[in-house]
Short mmCIF file of C-alpha atoms in Angstrom, two decimals:
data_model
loop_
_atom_site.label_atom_id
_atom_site.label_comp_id
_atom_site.label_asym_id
_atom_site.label_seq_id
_atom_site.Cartn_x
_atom_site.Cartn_y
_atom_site.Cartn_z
CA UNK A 1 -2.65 -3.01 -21.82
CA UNK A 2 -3.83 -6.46 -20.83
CA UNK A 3 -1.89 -9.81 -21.85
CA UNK A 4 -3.72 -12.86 -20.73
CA UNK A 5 -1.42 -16.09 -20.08
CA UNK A 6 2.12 -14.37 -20.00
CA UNK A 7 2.10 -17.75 -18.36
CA UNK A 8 0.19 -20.61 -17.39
CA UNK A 9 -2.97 -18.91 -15.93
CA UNK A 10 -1.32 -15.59 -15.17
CA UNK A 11 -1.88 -12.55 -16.82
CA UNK A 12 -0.39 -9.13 -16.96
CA UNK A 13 -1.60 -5.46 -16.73
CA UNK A 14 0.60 -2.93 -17.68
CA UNK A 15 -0.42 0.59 -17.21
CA UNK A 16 1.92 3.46 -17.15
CA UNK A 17 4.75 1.41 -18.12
CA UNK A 18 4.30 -0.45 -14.40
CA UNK A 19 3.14 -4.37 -14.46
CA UNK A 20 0.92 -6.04 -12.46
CA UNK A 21 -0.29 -9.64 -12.31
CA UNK A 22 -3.28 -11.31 -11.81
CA UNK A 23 -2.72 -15.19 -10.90
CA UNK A 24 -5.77 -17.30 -11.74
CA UNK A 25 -6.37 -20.30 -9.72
CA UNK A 26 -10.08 -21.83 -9.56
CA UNK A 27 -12.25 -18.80 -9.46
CA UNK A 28 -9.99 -16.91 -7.54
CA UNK A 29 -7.16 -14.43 -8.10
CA UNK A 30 -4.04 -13.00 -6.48
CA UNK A 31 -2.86 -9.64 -7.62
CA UNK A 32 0.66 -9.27 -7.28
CA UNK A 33 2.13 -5.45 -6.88
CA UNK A 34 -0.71 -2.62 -6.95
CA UNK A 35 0.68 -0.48 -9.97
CA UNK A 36 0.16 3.19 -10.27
CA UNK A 37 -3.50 4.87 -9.24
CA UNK A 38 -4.15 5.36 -12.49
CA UNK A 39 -4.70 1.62 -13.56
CA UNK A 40 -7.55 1.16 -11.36
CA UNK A 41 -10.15 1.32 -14.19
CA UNK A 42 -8.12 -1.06 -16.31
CA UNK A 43 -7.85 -3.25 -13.48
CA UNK A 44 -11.83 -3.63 -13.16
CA UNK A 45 -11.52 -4.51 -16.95
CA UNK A 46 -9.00 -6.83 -16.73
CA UNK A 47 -11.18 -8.67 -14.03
CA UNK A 48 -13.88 -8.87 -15.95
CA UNK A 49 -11.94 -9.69 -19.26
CA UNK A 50 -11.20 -13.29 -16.63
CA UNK A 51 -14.84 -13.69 -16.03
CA UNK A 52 -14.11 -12.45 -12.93
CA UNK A 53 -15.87 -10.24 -10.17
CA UNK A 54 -13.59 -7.49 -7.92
CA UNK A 55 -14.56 -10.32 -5.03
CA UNK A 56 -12.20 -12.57 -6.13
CA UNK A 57 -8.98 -11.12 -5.88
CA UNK A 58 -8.46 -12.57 -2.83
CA UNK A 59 -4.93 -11.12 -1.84
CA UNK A 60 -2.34 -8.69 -2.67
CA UNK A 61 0.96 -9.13 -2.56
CA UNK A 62 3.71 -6.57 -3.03
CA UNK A 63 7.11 -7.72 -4.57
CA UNK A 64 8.34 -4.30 -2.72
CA UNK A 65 6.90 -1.17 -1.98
CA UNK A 66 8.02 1.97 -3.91
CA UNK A 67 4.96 4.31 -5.15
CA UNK A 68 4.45 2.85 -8.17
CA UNK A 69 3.89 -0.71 -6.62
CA UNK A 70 1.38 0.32 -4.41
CA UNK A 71 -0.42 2.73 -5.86
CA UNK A 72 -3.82 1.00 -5.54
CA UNK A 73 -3.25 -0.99 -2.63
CA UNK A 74 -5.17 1.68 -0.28
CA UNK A 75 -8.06 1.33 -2.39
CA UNK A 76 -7.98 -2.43 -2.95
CA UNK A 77 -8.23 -2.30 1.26
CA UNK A 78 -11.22 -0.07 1.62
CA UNK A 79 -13.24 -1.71 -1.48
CA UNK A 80 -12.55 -5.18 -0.79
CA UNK A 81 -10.70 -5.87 3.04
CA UNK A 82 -7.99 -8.30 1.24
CA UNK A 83 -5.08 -8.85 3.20
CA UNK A 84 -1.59 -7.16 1.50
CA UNK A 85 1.62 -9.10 1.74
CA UNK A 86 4.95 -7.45 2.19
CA UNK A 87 8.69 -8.05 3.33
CA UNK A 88 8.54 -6.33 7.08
CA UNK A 89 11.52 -4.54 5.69
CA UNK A 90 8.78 -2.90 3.49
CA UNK A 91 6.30 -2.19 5.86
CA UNK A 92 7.67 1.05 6.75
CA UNK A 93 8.09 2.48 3.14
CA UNK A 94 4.23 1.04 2.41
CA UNK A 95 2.93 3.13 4.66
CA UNK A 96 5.44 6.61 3.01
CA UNK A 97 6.17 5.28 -0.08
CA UNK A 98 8.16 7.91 -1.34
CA UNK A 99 10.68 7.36 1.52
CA UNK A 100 12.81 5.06 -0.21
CA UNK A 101 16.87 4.38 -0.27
CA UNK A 102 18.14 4.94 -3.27
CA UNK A 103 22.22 5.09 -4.20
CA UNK A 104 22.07 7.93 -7.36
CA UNK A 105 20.31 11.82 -7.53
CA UNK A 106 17.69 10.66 -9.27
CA UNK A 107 17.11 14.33 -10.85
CA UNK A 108 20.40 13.64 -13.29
CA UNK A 109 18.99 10.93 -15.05
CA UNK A 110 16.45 12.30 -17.20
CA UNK A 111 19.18 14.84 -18.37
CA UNK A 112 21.30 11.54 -19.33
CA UNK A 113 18.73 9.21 -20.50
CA UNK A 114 16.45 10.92 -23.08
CA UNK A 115 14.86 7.78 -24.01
CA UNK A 116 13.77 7.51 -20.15
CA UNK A 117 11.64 10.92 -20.22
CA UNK A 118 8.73 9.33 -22.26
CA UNK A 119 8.81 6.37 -19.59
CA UNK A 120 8.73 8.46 -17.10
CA UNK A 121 6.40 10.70 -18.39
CA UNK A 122 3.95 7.76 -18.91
CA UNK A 123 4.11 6.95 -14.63
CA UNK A 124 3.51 10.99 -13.92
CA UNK A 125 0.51 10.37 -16.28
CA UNK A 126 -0.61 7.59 -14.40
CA UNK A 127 -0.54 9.25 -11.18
CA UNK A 128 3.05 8.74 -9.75
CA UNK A 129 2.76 12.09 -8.29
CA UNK A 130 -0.43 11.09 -5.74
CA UNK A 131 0.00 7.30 -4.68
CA UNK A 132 -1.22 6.80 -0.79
CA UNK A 133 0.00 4.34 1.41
CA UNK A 134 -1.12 1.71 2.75
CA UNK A 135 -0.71 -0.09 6.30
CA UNK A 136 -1.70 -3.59 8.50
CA UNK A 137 0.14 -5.61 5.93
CA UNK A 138 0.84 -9.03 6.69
CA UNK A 139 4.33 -10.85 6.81
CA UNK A 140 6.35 -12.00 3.53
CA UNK A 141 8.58 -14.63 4.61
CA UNK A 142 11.23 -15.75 1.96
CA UNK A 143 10.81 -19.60 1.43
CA UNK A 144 7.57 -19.94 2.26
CA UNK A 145 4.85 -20.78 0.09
CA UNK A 146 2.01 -18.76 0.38
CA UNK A 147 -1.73 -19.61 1.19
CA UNK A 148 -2.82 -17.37 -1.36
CA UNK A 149 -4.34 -18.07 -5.09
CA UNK A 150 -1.38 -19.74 -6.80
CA UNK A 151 0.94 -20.23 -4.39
CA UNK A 152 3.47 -18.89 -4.73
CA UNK A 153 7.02 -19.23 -3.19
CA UNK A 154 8.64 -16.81 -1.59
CA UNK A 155 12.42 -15.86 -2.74
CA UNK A 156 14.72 -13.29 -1.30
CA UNK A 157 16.23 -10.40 -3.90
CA UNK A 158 16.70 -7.92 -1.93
CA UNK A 159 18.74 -5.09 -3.38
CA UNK A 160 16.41 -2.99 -4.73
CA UNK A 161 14.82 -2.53 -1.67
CA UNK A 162 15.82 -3.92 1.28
CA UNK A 163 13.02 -6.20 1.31
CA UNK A 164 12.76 -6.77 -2.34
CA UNK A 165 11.15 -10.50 -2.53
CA UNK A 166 10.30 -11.77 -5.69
CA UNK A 167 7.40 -14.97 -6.37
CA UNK A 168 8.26 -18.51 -7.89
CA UNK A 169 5.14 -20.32 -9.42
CA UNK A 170 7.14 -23.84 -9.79
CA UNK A 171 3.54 -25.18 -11.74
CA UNK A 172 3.58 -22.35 -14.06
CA UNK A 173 7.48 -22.32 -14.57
CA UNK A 174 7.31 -18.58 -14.04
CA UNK A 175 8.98 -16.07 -11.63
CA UNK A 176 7.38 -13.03 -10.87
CA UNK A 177 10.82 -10.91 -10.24
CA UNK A 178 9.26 -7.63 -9.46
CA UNK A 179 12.23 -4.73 -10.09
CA UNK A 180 14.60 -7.28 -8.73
CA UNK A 181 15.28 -8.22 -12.60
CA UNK A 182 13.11 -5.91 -15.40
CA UNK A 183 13.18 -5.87 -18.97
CA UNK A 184 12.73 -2.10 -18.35
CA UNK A 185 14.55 0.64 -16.80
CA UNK A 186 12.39 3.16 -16.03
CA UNK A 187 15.18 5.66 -15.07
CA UNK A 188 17.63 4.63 -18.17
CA UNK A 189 14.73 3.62 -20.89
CA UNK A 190 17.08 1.03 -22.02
CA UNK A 191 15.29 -2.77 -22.72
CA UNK A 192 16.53 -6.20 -22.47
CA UNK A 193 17.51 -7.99 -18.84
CA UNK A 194 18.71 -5.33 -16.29
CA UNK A 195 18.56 -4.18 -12.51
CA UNK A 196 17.16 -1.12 -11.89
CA UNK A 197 19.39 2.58 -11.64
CA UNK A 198 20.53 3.61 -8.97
CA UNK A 199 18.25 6.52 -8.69
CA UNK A 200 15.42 4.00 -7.13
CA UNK A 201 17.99 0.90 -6.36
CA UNK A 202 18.93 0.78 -2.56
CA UNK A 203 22.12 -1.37 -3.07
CA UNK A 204 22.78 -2.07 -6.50
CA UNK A 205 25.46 -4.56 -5.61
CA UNK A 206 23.43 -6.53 -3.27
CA UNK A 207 20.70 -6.32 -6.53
CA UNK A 208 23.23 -7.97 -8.00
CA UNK A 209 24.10 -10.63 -6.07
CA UNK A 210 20.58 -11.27 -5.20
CA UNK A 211 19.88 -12.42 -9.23
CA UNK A 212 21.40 -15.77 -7.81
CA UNK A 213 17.69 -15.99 -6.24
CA UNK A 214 16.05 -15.80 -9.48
CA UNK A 215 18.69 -17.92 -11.35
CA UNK A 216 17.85 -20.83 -8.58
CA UNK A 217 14.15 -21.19 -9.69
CA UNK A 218 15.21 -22.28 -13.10
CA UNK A 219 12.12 -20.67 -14.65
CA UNK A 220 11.18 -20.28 -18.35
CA UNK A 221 9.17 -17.27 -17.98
CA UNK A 222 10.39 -14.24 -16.05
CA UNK A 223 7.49 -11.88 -15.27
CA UNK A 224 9.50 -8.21 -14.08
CA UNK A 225 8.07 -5.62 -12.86
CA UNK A 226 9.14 -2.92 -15.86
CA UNK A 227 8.85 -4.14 -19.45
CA UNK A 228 7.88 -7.07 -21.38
CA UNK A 229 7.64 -10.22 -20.16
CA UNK A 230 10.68 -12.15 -20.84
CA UNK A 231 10.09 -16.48 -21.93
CA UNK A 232 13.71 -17.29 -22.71
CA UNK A 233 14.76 -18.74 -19.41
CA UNK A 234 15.98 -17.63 -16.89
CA UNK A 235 19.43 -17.92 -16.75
CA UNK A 236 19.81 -16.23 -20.48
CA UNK A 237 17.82 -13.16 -18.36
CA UNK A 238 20.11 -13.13 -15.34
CA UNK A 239 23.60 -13.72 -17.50
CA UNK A 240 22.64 -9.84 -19.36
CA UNK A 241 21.47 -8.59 -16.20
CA UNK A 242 24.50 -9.51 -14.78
CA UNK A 243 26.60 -8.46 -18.11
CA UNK A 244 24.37 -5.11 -18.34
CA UNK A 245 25.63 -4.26 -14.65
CA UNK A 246 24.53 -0.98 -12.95
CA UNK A 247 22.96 2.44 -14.19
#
């Protein structure tokens, strides 16, 4: 599925029930996370859908690096030499994606969360099983604004991963929170305003505390990484993550 202006000149693919974003600035774009192998064909649509060539995507960057972030980020290298922008913290797991902390067996929740196998399902489907990954990534430095199409500012919610950053577009009122804040728990299938399970959540207190991050940009529009996109404000979306609590 592609949503065009989710907010001001950015626009959302969703594939395997995994978002990515494509930020429009001039006649260039930033993709933010790399989704699932599987979306790559959808991708090249969604590009052209913009009027767009492959050419100008001009930059990744990754909110974090489990699989299902960076499943085309390999690929996005070899075809186009863009740079990919990560957390250091990340680097590591970019490269073995797979090799991520996480607090919960994550075998359980399936068994507890029916509504989760369809989700899940949906990622296998999409190639969860075969993502590569992905290496020379350059530095994501919380507070800094980026040089890249739309730049973006850098915030710190780690939590999730240990070097979890989500992206503040102040001109677009939007935050990009990644899995720092979804609408969607892949692991749980429950909607609305939520931190991920603790099957793929490093530190789920520390996920917790680090919704102060999003709360600070006082955005209308959050933009997660699971689910739909949420235009209610921001604080309304961290108060029932906050009330929700862990999985």
């Amino acid at each position: 599925m592609f949503r065009t202006d989710v907010a001001p000149g950015v626009h959302l693919l969703q594939h395997g029930n995994v978002n990515c974003y494509l930020v429009e600035e001039g006649d260039a774009l930033t993709l933010v996370d790399a989704g699932l192998p599987g979306a790559w064909a959808e991708l090249g649509r969604a590009v052209r859908h913009l009027g767009r060539a492959p050419e100008d995507i001009r930059a990744l960057v990754l909110t974090h690096a489990h699989f299902d972030h960076v499943g085309l980020a390999r690929r996005l290298v070899q075809r186009l030499n863009i740079p990919v922008y990560a957390h250091p913290e990340e680097w590591t797991l970019a490269a073995h994606p797979y090799r991520y902390a996480h607090e919960n067996p994550r075998a359980l929740y399936p068994l507890r969360h029916p509504r989760a196998i369809p989700v899940l399902a949906s990622m296998v489907a999409a190639g969860a099983g075969w993502v590569r990954g992905v290496e020379g990534l350059s530095s994501l430095e919380p507070g800094v604004t980026l040089t890249v199409p739309g730049s973006p500012r850098v915030v710190a919610t780690y939590g999730h991963t240990f070097g979890h950053c989500s992206l503040h577009l102040p001109d677009r009122d939007a935050v990009l929170s990644g899995d720092a804040l979804v609408t969607l728990d892949p692991y749980t299938g429950r909607t609305g305003p939520r931190i991920i399970a603790g099957a793929a959540t490093a530190d789920s207190s520390m996920a917790l505390a680090s919704l102060e991050g999003i709360a600070a940009t006082g955005a209308m529009h959050v933009l997660p990484g699971h689910g739909d996109p949420w235009h209610e404000g921001v604080d309304l979306a961290v108060r029932r993550a906050r009330n929700n609590g862990p999985a």
